[in-house]
Amino acid sequence: MSIEIDILNGDASWRIAEPLHRAVWGPQQVADKPWANVKWANADLRVLIETPEDGLVCHVGVYFRTVIWNGQKIHAGGIGGVCTREDQRGRGYATMAIDAAVHTMRANEAVRFALLFCEPHNFGFYEARSWLSFKGEVYCEQPEGRIQFTHMAPYVFNIVRAPTLGTIDLCGLPW
């Protein structure tokens, strides 16, 4: 089996990613989630994994942003919109896509750490891949203004450092 991993412009590749994203995170799947009404940022880049047999099987959005951590501006990367087709789970696609996203962030020499948000059932998955729980507060923008983001748990990844305490202001929409 061969797979293809593409890293594409976020806006330009949305039409490719959207059907998978809607299948995994459509209105019926998110209606009862605490984050169902959150306004999310658009990905700067997208990691897309395709197989010749099954087409697009996995997606990870990649984000770049200058955030404020404990009062200091710092360049961070992020991953979000992680989704794998239900019939393709357990094959390592998400791990490959996340690794490609982290590699892409490392290539951007300004990025100091990566940040993601996840639900409790995914804590073990990310912890097994060296993501660390962020125990501080996270703030972001929403249409109604600046809010504390408590809808999902923040995790950080060490690029140059991995802050696990304090306050992070995303200075924009969450991812």
Tab-separated table of N, CA and C in Angstrom:
chain	number	residue	atom	x	y	z
A	1	MET	N	0.837	-1.174	0.000
A	1	MET	CA	0.000	0.000	0.000
A	1	MET	C	0.882	1.238	0.000
A	2	SER	N	0.523	2.201	-0.814
A	2	SER	CA	1.259	3.460	-0.822
A	2	SER	C	0.332	4.564	-0.350
A	3	ILE	N	0.934	5.551	0.278
A	3	ILE	CA	0.161	6.711	0.701
A	3	ILE	C	0.843	7.954	0.178
A	4	GLU	N	0.078	9.000	0.054
A	4	GLU	CA	0.616	10.280	-0.369
A	4	GLU	C	0.293	11.298	0.712
A	5	ILE	N	1.318	12.030	1.142
A	5	ILE	CA	1.131	13.085	2.132
A	5	ILE	C	1.399	14.411	1.442
A	6	ASP	N	0.365	15.252	1.382
A	6	ASP	CA	0.486	16.579	0.784
A	6	ASP	C	0.333	17.622	1.871
A	7	ILE	N	1.107	18.678	1.776
A	7	ILE	CA	0.947	19.838	2.648
A	7	ILE	C	0.631	21.003	1.722
A	8	LEU	N	-0.614	21.470	1.812
A	8	LEU	CA	-1.126	22.447	0.864
A	8	LEU	C	-1.603	23.708	1.560
A	9	ASN	N	-1.732	24.781	0.788
A	9	ASN	CA	-2.293	26.029	1.284
A	9	ASN	C	-3.670	25.757	1.877
A	10	GLY	N	-3.928	26.316	3.055
A	10	GLY	CA	-5.168	26.036	3.767
A	10	GLY	C	-6.426	26.421	3.021
A	11	ASP	N	-6.493	27.662	2.541
A	11	ASP	CA	-7.704	28.105	1.857
A	11	ASP	C	-7.898	27.383	0.532
A	12	ALA	N	-6.828	27.253	-0.239
A	12	ALA	CA	-6.930	26.633	-1.559
A	12	ALA	C	-7.292	25.150	-1.481
A	13	SER	N	-6.918	24.484	-0.395
A	13	SER	CA	-7.172	23.040	-0.300
A	13	SER	C	-8.441	22.703	0.484
A	14	TRP	N	-9.169	23.717	0.943
A	14	TRP	CA	-10.384	23.444	1.719
A	14	TRP	C	-11.386	22.621	0.925
A	15	ARG	N	-11.523	22.874	-0.366
A	15	ARG	CA	-12.491	22.118	-1.174
A	15	ARG	C	-12.159	20.628	-1.197
A	16	ILE	N	-10.882	20.283	-1.064
A	16	ILE	CA	-10.468	18.874	-1.007
A	16	ILE	C	-10.781	18.292	0.374
A	17	ALA	N	-10.497	19.070	1.417
A	17	ALA	CA	-10.646	18.587	2.796
A	17	ALA	C	-12.087	18.625	3.299
A	18	GLU	N	-12.886	19.515	2.770
A	18	GLU	CA	-14.224	19.737	3.312
A	18	GLU	C	-15.104	18.486	3.380
A	19	PRO	N	-15.172	17.644	2.348
A	19	PRO	CA	-16.034	16.452	2.473
A	19	PRO	C	-15.626	15.530	3.633
A	20	LEU	N	-14.325	15.328	3.829
A	20	LEU	CA	-13.869	14.504	4.950
A	20	LEU	C	-14.202	15.191	6.267
A	21	HIS	N	-13.928	16.468	6.345
A	21	HIS	CA	-14.189	17.228	7.568
A	21	HIS	C	-15.674	17.163	7.935
A	22	ARG	N	-16.544	17.329	6.957
A	22	ARG	CA	-17.989	17.287	7.218
A	22	ARG	C	-18.442	15.880	7.615
A	23	ALA	N	-17.817	14.847	7.041
A	23	ALA	CA	-18.182	13.469	7.400
A	23	ALA	C	-17.829	13.162	8.856
A	24	VAL	N	-16.687	13.684	9.312
A	24	VAL	CA	-16.231	13.408	10.678
A	24	VAL	C	-16.795	14.416	11.670
A	25	TRP	N	-16.846	15.687	11.285
A	25	TRP	CA	-17.262	16.747	12.197
A	25	TRP	C	-18.502	17.484	11.698
A	26	GLY	N	-19.424	16.781	11.081
A	26	GLY	CA	-20.645	17.409	10.586
A	26	GLY	C	-21.582	17.823	11.709
A	27	PRO	N	-22.656	18.531	11.372
A	27	PRO	CA	-23.589	19.045	12.383
A	27	PRO	C	-24.129	17.967	13.334
A	28	GLN	N	-24.407	16.794	12.815
A	28	GLN	CA	-24.949	15.730	13.678
A	28	GLN	C	-23.912	15.237	14.683
A	29	GLN	N	-22.635	15.205	14.288
A	29	GLN	CA	-21.580	14.715	15.165
A	29	GLN	C	-21.194	15.728	16.241
A	30	VAL	N	-21.397	17.010	15.993
A	30	VAL	CA	-20.939	18.020	16.952
A	30	VAL	C	-22.065	18.699	17.726
A	31	ALA	N	-23.299	18.402	17.418
A	31	ALA	CA	-24.432	19.114	18.018
A	31	ALA	C	-24.400	19.126	19.538
A	32	ASP	N	-23.963	18.052	20.161
A	32	ASP	CA	-23.976	17.963	21.624
A	32	ASP	C	-22.627	18.291	22.260
A	33	LYS	N	-21.676	18.744	21.474
A	33	LYS	CA	-20.341	19.073	21.995
A	33	LYS	C	-20.341	20.465	22.610
A	34	PRO	N	-19.549	20.679	23.658
A	34	PRO	CA	-19.489	22.020	24.251
A	34	PRO	C	-18.909	23.067	23.302
A	35	TRP	N	-18.230	22.620	22.258
A	35	TRP	CA	-17.615	23.540	21.304
A	35	TRP	C	-18.405	23.654	19.999
A	36	ALA	N	-19.646	23.160	19.994
A	36	ALA	CA	-20.453	23.128	18.765
A	36	ALA	C	-20.631	24.505	18.128
A	37	ASN	N	-20.693	25.559	18.913
A	37	ASN	CA	-20.942	26.897	18.375
A	37	ASN	C	-19.705	27.775	18.325
A	38	VAL	N	-18.533	27.176	18.514
A	38	VAL	CA	-17.285	27.938	18.468
A	38	VAL	C	-16.982	28.339	17.029
A	39	LYS	N	-16.533	29.557	16.840
A	39	LYS	CA	-16.047	30.034	15.536
A	39	LYS	C	-14.550	29.736	15.489
A	40	TRP	N	-14.135	28.895	14.527
A	40	TRP	CA	-12.754	28.422	14.425
A	40	TRP	C	-11.989	29.198	13.359
A	41	ALA	N	-10.685	29.287	13.533
A	41	ALA	CA	-9.801	29.890	12.523
A	41	ALA	C	-9.685	28.953	11.325
A	42	ASN	N	-9.408	29.516	10.186
A	42	ASN	CA	-9.102	28.722	8.993
A	42	ASN	C	-7.633	28.311	9.043
A	43	ALA	N	-7.347	27.108	8.626
A	43	ALA	CA	-5.972	26.604	8.629
A	43	ALA	C	-5.119	27.378	7.629
A	44	ASP	N	-3.855	27.627	8.017
A	44	ASP	CA	-2.897	28.236	7.094
A	44	ASP	C	-2.424	27.212	6.073
A	45	LEU	N	-2.217	25.989	6.548
A	45	LEU	CA	-1.805	24.867	5.703
A	45	LEU	C	-2.658	23.665	6.090
A	46	ARG	N	-2.692	22.666	5.218
A	46	ARG	CA	-3.399	21.424	5.517
A	46	ARG	C	-2.508	20.237	5.157
A	47	VAL	N	-2.405	19.295	6.074
A	47	VAL	CA	-1.762	18.024	5.792
A	47	VAL	C	-2.872	17.082	5.366
A	48	LEU	N	-2.750	16.538	4.166
A	48	LEU	CA	-3.751	15.629	3.625
A	48	LEU	C	-3.084	14.297	3.303
A	49	ILE	N	-3.666	13.219	3.795
A	49	ILE	CA	-3.149	11.884	3.505
A	49	ILE	C	-4.153	11.160	2.631
A	50	GLU	N	-3.644	10.695	1.503
A	50	GLU	CA	-4.477	9.966	0.538
A	50	GLU	C	-3.855	8.611	0.232
A	51	THR	N	-4.719	7.650	-0.033
A	51	THR	CA	-4.251	6.358	-0.535
A	51	THR	C	-4.869	6.155	-1.915
A	52	PRO	N	-4.199	5.411	-2.792
A	52	PRO	CA	-4.771	5.179	-4.126
A	52	PRO	C	-6.113	4.447	-4.052
A	53	GLU	N	-6.253	3.582	-3.063
A	53	GLU	CA	-7.463	2.781	-2.945
A	53	GLU	C	-8.646	3.551	-2.363
A	54	ASP	N	-8.354	4.442	-1.422
A	54	ASP	CA	-9.437	5.053	-0.639
A	54	ASP	C	-9.544	6.563	-0.765
A	55	GLY	N	-8.640	7.204	-1.481
A	55	GLY	CA	-8.676	8.654	-1.596
A	55	GLY	C	-8.244	9.315	-0.292
A	56	LEU	N	-8.827	10.467	0.015
A	56	LEU	CA	-8.464	11.216	1.211
A	56	LEU	C	-8.933	10.462	2.450
A	57	VAL	N	-7.974	10.166	3.345
A	57	VAL	CA	-8.306	9.415	4.558
A	57	VAL	C	-8.050	10.195	5.838
A	58	CYS	N	-7.227	11.248	5.779
A	58	CYS	CA	-6.879	11.973	7.004
A	58	CYS	C	-6.539	13.425	6.694
A	59	HIS	N	-6.858	14.292	7.655
A	59	HIS	CA	-6.610	15.729	7.540
A	59	HIS	C	-6.104	16.273	8.863
A	60	VAL	N	-5.148	17.178	8.798
A	60	VAL	CA	-4.714	17.965	9.951
A	60	VAL	C	-4.498	19.392	9.462
A	61	GLY	N	-5.142	20.345	10.136
A	61	GLY	CA	-4.916	21.755	9.841
A	61	GLY	C	-3.680	22.239	10.576
A	62	VAL	N	-2.898	23.101	9.931
A	62	VAL	CA	-1.690	23.682	10.523
A	62	VAL	C	-1.895	25.194	10.598
A	63	TYR	N	-1.546	25.761	11.743
A	63	TYR	CA	-1.775	27.172	12.019
A	63	TYR	C	-0.476	27.825	12.478
A	64	PHE	N	-0.288	29.086	12.108
A	64	PHE	CA	0.843	29.880	12.574
A	64	PHE	C	0.285	31.183	13.122
A	65	ARG	N	0.743	31.557	14.307
A	65	ARG	CA	0.202	32.757	14.922
A	65	ARG	C	1.177	33.305	15.947
A	66	THR	N	1.246	34.618	16.053
A	66	THR	CA	1.935	35.242	17.179
A	66	THR	C	0.916	35.332	18.302
A	67	VAL	N	1.207	34.651	19.411
A	67	VAL	CA	0.330	34.632	20.576
A	67	VAL	C	1.014	35.400	21.705
A	68	ILE	N	0.298	35.592	22.786
A	68	ILE	CA	0.903	36.201	23.971
A	68	ILE	C	0.889	35.165	25.079
A	69	TRP	N	2.082	34.817	25.540
A	69	TRP	CA	2.232	33.880	26.653
A	69	TRP	C	2.842	34.647	27.819
A	70	ASN	N	2.101	34.720	28.908
A	70	ASN	CA	2.548	35.440	30.107
A	70	ASN	C	3.059	36.845	29.786
A	71	GLY	N	2.326	37.539	28.906
A	71	GLY	CA	2.659	38.921	28.590
A	71	GLY	C	3.695	39.111	27.495
A	72	GLN	N	4.283	38.030	26.994
A	72	GLN	CA	5.306	38.129	25.943
A	72	GLN	C	4.762	37.608	24.615
A	73	LYS	N	5.043	38.338	23.558
A	73	LYS	CA	4.676	37.845	22.230
A	73	LYS	C	5.607	36.701	21.869
A	74	ILE	N	5.024	35.630	21.334
A	74	ILE	CA	5.806	34.457	20.968
A	74	ILE	C	5.113	33.789	19.783
A	75	HIS	N	5.907	33.314	18.842
A	75	HIS	CA	5.333	32.689	17.657
A	75	HIS	C	5.034	31.218	17.968
A	76	ALA	N	3.794	30.833	17.732
A	76	ALA	CA	3.362	29.459	17.996
A	76	ALA	C	2.802	28.838	16.735
A	77	GLY	N	2.864	27.537	16.701
A	77	GLY	CA	2.198	26.766	15.667
A	77	GLY	C	1.037	26.041	16.304
A	78	GLY	N	0.155	25.562	15.502
A	78	GLY	CA	-0.970	24.815	16.049
A	78	GLY	C	-1.435	23.748	15.094
A	79	ILE	N	-2.120	22.763	15.661
A	79	ILE	CA	-2.813	21.799	14.820
A	79	ILE	C	-4.268	21.762	15.257
A	80	GLY	N	-5.123	21.528	14.311
A	80	GLY	CA	-6.554	21.475	14.585
A	80	GLY	C	-7.274	20.795	13.442
A	81	GLY	N	-8.535	20.522	13.663
A	81	GLY	CA	-9.325	19.870	12.620
A	81	GLY	C	-8.806	18.488	12.275
A	82	VAL	N	-8.205	17.813	13.256
A	82	VAL	CA	-7.670	16.474	13.013
A	82	VAL	C	-8.843	15.532	12.768
A	83	CYS	N	-8.832	14.868	11.638
A	83	CYS	CA	-9.905	13.905	11.370
A	83	CYS	C	-9.416	12.811	10.429
A	84	THR	N	-9.875	11.617	10.730
A	84	THR	CA	-9.586	10.437	9.914
A	84	THR	C	-10.919	9.765	9.601
A	85	ARG	N	-11.060	9.328	8.374
A	85	ARG	CA	-12.284	8.610	8.009
A	85	ARG	C	-12.502	7.457	8.971
A	86	GLU	N	-13.735	7.268	9.373
A	86	GLU	CA	-14.046	6.257	10.380
A	86	GLU	C	-13.563	4.864	9.977
A	87	ASP	N	-13.701	4.505	8.722
A	87	ASP	CA	-13.285	3.172	8.277
A	87	ASP	C	-11.775	3.036	8.080
A	88	GLN	N	-11.023	4.128	8.327
A	88	GLN	CA	-9.569	4.103	8.146
A	88	GLN	C	-8.804	4.321	9.454
A	89	ARG	N	-9.513	4.388	10.561
A	89	ARG	CA	-8.872	4.642	11.853
A	89	ARG	C	-8.081	3.437	12.329
A	90	GLY	N	-7.075	3.734	13.164
A	90	GLY	CA	-6.247	2.675	13.724
A	90	GLY	C	-5.123	2.225	12.803
A	91	ARG	N	-4.863	2.937	11.745
A	91	ARG	CA	-3.818	2.580	10.783
A	91	ARG	C	-2.612	3.508	10.853
A	92	GLY	N	-2.634	4.458	11.787
A	92	GLY	CA	-1.502	5.363	11.954
A	92	GLY	C	-1.550	6.617	11.109
A	93	TYR	N	-2.637	6.842	10.390
A	93	TYR	CA	-2.713	8.015	9.526
A	93	TYR	C	-2.653	9.322	10.310
A	94	ALA	N	-3.390	9.413	11.422
A	94	ALA	CA	-3.371	10.651	12.208
A	94	ALA	C	-1.972	10.916	12.753
A	95	THR	N	-1.290	9.871	13.207
A	95	THR	CA	0.076	10.043	13.707
A	95	THR	C	0.981	10.566	12.599
A	96	MET	N	0.879	9.994	11.408
A	96	MET	CA	1.694	10.467	10.278
A	96	MET	C	1.385	11.924	9.939
A	97	ALA	N	0.105	12.275	9.939
A	97	ALA	CA	-0.286	13.637	9.587
A	97	ALA	C	0.175	14.632	10.654
A	98	ILE	N	0.037	14.272	11.921
A	98	ILE	CA	0.495	15.145	13.000
A	98	ILE	C	2.012	15.292	12.954
A	99	ASP	N	2.730	14.198	12.700
A	99	ASP	CA	4.188	14.279	12.563
A	99	ASP	C	4.577	15.213	11.418
A	100	ALA	N	3.868	15.125	10.295
A	100	ALA	CA	4.153	16.011	9.161
A	100	ALA	C	3.857	17.461	9.531
A	101	ALA	N	2.787	17.691	10.296
A	101	ALA	CA	2.456	19.051	10.734
A	101	ALA	C	3.541	19.601	11.653
A	102	VAL	N	4.004	18.791	12.613
A	102	VAL	CA	5.059	19.229	13.528
A	102	VAL	C	6.345	19.495	12.750
A	103	HIS	N	6.678	18.627	11.806
A	103	HIS	CA	7.866	18.832	10.978
A	103	HIS	C	7.761	20.164	10.220
A	104	THR	N	6.585	20.473	9.710
A	104	THR	CA	6.359	21.726	8.998
A	104	THR	C	6.540	22.916	9.937
A	105	MET	N	6.037	22.789	11.171
A	105	MET	CA	6.208	23.878	12.142
A	105	MET	C	7.679	24.058	12.511
A	106	ARG	N	8.406	22.955	12.673
A	106	ARG	CA	9.840	23.038	12.988
A	106	ARG	C	10.606	23.751	11.871
A	107	ALA	N	10.159	23.559	10.626
A	107	ALA	CA	10.824	24.197	9.491
A	107	ALA	C	10.643	25.715	9.520
A	108	ASN	N	9.602	26.181	10.192
A	108	ASN	CA	9.395	27.616	10.379
A	108	ASN	C	10.171	27.987	11.638
A	109	GLU	N	11.347	28.518	11.469
A	109	GLU	CA	12.275	28.709	12.581
A	109	GLU	C	11.769	29.658	13.656
A	110	ALA	N	10.715	30.415	13.380
A	110	ALA	CA	10.181	31.326	14.388
A	110	ALA	C	9.305	30.613	15.416
A	111	VAL	N	8.743	29.462	15.071
A	111	VAL	CA	7.817	28.758	15.960
A	111	VAL	C	8.555	28.237	17.194
A	112	ARG	N	8.041	28.582	18.368
A	112	ARG	CA	8.652	28.172	19.644
A	112	ARG	C	7.975	26.963	20.259
A	113	PHE	N	6.659	26.847	20.060
A	113	PHE	CA	5.925	25.683	20.561
A	113	PHE	C	4.676	25.502	19.716
A	114	ALA	N	4.080	24.329	19.848
A	114	ALA	CA	2.832	24.041	19.146
A	114	ALA	C	1.730	23.881	20.177
A	115	LEU	N	0.524	24.127	19.753
A	115	LEU	CA	-0.636	24.078	20.635
A	115	LEU	C	-1.799	23.419	19.904
A	116	LEU	N	-2.530	22.593	20.624
A	116	LEU	CA	-3.752	22.004	20.096
A	116	LEU	C	-4.781	21.963	21.209
A	117	PHE	N	-6.014	21.687	20.837
A	117	PHE	CA	-7.106	21.531	21.789
A	117	PHE	C	-7.774	20.194	21.528
A	118	CYS	N	-8.072	19.456	22.607
A	118	CYS	CA	-8.690	18.149	22.397
A	118	CYS	C	-9.649	17.793	23.521
A	119	GLU	N	-10.458	16.798	23.243
A	119	GLU	CA	-11.424	16.279	24.202
A	119	GLU	C	-10.764	15.189	25.054
A	120	PRO	N	-11.333	14.910	26.233
A	120	PRO	CA	-10.715	13.932	27.139
A	120	PRO	C	-10.423	12.564	26.524
A	121	HIS	N	-11.262	12.090	25.622
A	121	HIS	CA	-11.016	10.764	25.047
A	121	HIS	C	-9.760	10.726	24.169
A	122	ASN	N	-9.205	11.895	23.829
A	122	ASN	CA	-7.978	11.946	23.022
A	122	ASN	C	-6.726	12.268	23.829
A	123	PHE	N	-6.855	12.493	25.134
A	123	PHE	CA	-5.693	12.849	25.949
A	123	PHE	C	-4.574	11.817	25.786
A	124	GLY	N	-4.881	10.548	25.943
A	124	GLY	CA	-3.868	9.490	25.863
A	124	GLY	C	-3.180	9.447	24.505
A	125	PHE	N	-3.943	9.664	23.445
A	125	PHE	CA	-3.385	9.669	22.093
A	125	PHE	C	-2.288	10.721	21.977
A	126	TYR	N	-2.585	11.951	22.402
A	126	TYR	CA	-1.610	13.027	22.272
A	126	TYR	C	-0.465	12.878	23.275
A	127	GLU	N	-0.764	12.452	24.483
A	127	GLU	CA	0.293	12.252	25.476
A	127	GLU	C	1.287	11.191	25.014
A	128	ALA	N	0.816	10.156	24.333
A	128	ALA	CA	1.704	9.114	23.805
A	128	ALA	C	2.603	9.648	22.695
A	129	ARG	N	2.272	10.807	22.150
A	129	ARG	CA	3.049	11.436	21.079
A	129	ARG	C	3.785	12.679	21.580
A	130	SER	N	4.038	12.725	22.888
A	130	SER	CA	4.854	13.762	23.546
A	130	SER	C	4.198	15.127	23.661
A	131	TRP	N	2.889	15.217	23.518
A	131	TRP	CA	2.184	16.464	23.804
A	131	TRP	C	1.969	16.530	25.305
A	132	LEU	N	2.064	17.748	25.857
A	132	LEU	CA	1.946	17.972	27.297
A	132	LEU	C	0.719	18.822	27.608
A	133	SER	N	0.045	18.468	28.673
A	133	SER	CA	-1.123	19.228	29.100
A	133	SER	C	-0.698	20.635	29.532
A	134	PHE	N	-1.404	21.641	29.023
A	134	PHE	CA	-1.176	23.027	29.447
A	134	PHE	C	-2.143	23.305	30.591
A	135	LYS	N	-1.621	23.639	31.750
A	135	LYS	CA	-2.434	23.794	32.959
A	135	LYS	C	-2.868	25.229	33.233
A	136	GLY	N	-2.565	26.135	32.341
A	136	GLY	CA	-2.929	27.534	32.559
A	136	GLY	C	-4.248	27.892	31.909
A	137	GLU	N	-4.408	29.184	31.654
A	137	GLU	CA	-5.614	29.703	31.018
A	137	GLU	C	-5.313	30.077	29.572
A	138	VAL	N	-6.309	29.857	28.717
A	138	VAL	CA	-6.190	30.217	27.306
A	138	VAL	C	-7.346	31.148	26.960
A	139	TYR	N	-7.016	32.240	26.272
A	139	TYR	CA	-8.015	33.199	25.825
A	139	TYR	C	-7.987	33.272	24.304
A	140	CYS	N	-9.136	33.581	23.724
A	140	CYS	CA	-9.238	33.688	22.270
A	140	CYS	C	-10.350	34.669	21.922
A	141	GLU	N	-10.460	34.939	20.649
A	141	GLU	CA	-11.530	35.793	20.144
A	141	GLU	C	-12.685	34.937	19.655
A	142	GLN	N	-13.866	35.469	19.827
A	142	GLN	CA	-15.096	34.910	19.289
A	142	GLN	C	-15.929	36.084	18.805
A	143	PRO	N	-16.965	35.848	18.029
A	143	PRO	CA	-17.761	36.983	17.528
A	143	PRO	C	-18.250	37.913	18.637
A	144	GLU	N	-18.502	37.362	19.832
A	144	GLU	CA	-18.979	38.202	20.929
A	144	GLU	C	-17.857	38.908	21.686
A	145	GLY	N	-16.590	38.640	21.313
A	145	GLY	CA	-15.446	39.283	21.957
A	145	GLY	C	-14.456	38.276	22.510
A	146	ARG	N	-13.558	38.771	23.345
A	146	ARG	CA	-12.505	37.923	23.930
A	146	ARG	C	-13.119	37.053	25.029
A	147	ILE	N	-12.788	35.751	24.998
A	147	ILE	CA	-13.308	34.817	25.997
A	147	ILE	C	-12.184	33.932	26.510
A	148	GLN	N	-12.404	33.345	27.679
A	148	GLN	CA	-11.515	32.278	28.124
A	148	GLN	C	-11.981	31.008	27.423
A	149	PHE	N	-11.057	30.322	26.771
A	149	PHE	CA	-11.409	29.123	26.005
A	149	PHE	C	-11.335	27.910	26.927
A	150	THR	N	-12.495	27.422	27.314
A	150	THR	CA	-12.576	26.269	28.216
A	150	THR	C	-13.311	25.106	27.570
A	151	HIS	N	-13.581	25.199	26.295
A	151	HIS	CA	-14.378	24.204	25.588
A	151	HIS	C	-13.660	22.867	25.408
A	152	MET	N	-12.337	22.922	25.292
A	152	MET	CA	-11.514	21.717	25.148
A	152	MET	C	-10.194	21.974	25.858
A	153	ALA	N	-9.483	20.892	26.152
A	153	ALA	CA	-8.223	20.998	26.896
A	153	ALA	C	-7.061	21.367	25.970
A	154	PRO	N	-6.228	22.307	26.400
A	154	PRO	CA	-5.057	22.674	25.607
A	154	PRO	C	-3.881	21.734	25.884
A	155	TYR	N	-3.171	21.403	24.824
A	155	TYR	CA	-1.938	20.615	24.905
A	155	TYR	C	-0.862	21.348	24.123
A	156	VAL	N	0.379	21.271	24.601
A	156	VAL	CA	1.501	21.926	23.944
A	156	VAL	C	2.545	20.891	23.541
A	157	PHE	N	3.334	21.278	22.540
A	157	PHE	CA	4.398	20.415	22.037
A	157	PHE	C	5.685	21.225	22.000
A	158	ASN	N	6.754	20.643	22.451
A	158	ASN	CA	8.042	21.309	22.536
A	158	ASN	C	8.689	21.414	21.160
A	159	ILE	N	8.757	22.628	20.646
A	159	ILE	CA	9.542	22.902	19.444
A	159	ILE	C	10.886	23.469	19.916
A	160	VAL	N	10.843	24.590	20.635
A	160	VAL	CA	12.004	25.157	21.314
A	160	VAL	C	11.775	25.085	22.823
A	161	ARG	N	10.524	25.240	23.202
A	161	ARG	CA	10.108	25.137	24.606
A	161	ARG	C	8.658	24.679	24.616
A	162	ALA	N	8.214	24.195	25.752
A	162	ALA	CA	6.816	23.777	25.883
A	162	ALA	C	6.249	24.376	27.159
A	163	PRO	N	5.665	25.566	27.067
A	163	PRO	CA	5.107	26.166	28.281
A	163	PRO	C	3.895	25.366	28.757
A	164	THR	N	3.895	24.982	30.009
A	164	THR	CA	2.774	24.197	30.528
A	164	THR	C	1.964	24.952	31.580
A	165	LEU	N	2.408	26.156	31.936
A	165	LEU	CA	1.709	26.980	32.923
A	165	LEU	C	1.595	28.403	32.414
A	166	GLY	N	0.712	29.165	33.024
A	166	GLY	CA	0.594	30.574	32.702
A	166	GLY	C	-0.674	30.870	31.936
A	167	THR	N	-0.583	31.933	31.130
A	167	THR	CA	-1.732	32.386	30.348
A	167	THR	C	-1.299	32.543	28.892
A	168	ILE	N	-2.101	31.992	28.014
A	168	ILE	CA	-1.879	32.154	26.578
A	168	ILE	C	-3.091	32.878	25.989
A	169	ASP	N	-2.821	33.958	25.274
A	169	ASP	CA	-3.846	34.648	24.505
A	169	ASP	C	-3.575	34.318	23.046
A	170	LEU	N	-4.527	33.670	22.401
A	170	LEU	CA	-4.358	33.271	20.999
A	170	LEU	C	-4.370	34.461	20.042
A	171	CYS	N	-4.809	35.611	20.518
A	171	CYS	CA	-4.842	36.819	19.675
A	171	CYS	C	-5.619	36.580	18.382
A	172	GLY	N	-6.663	35.843	18.492
A	172	GLY	CA	-7.505	35.525	17.336
A	172	GLY	C	-8.393	34.341	17.659
A	173	LEU	N	-8.976	33.781	16.622
A	173	LEU	CA	-9.853	32.621	16.777
A	173	LEU	C	-9.063	31.385	17.179
A	174	PRO	N	-9.674	30.455	17.879
A	174	PRO	CA	-8.994	29.193	18.199
A	174	PRO	C	-8.919	28.308	16.960
A	175	TRP	N	-8.093	27.265	17.079
A	175	TRP	CA	-7.963	26.324	15.967
A	175	TRP	C	-8.292	24.940	16.379
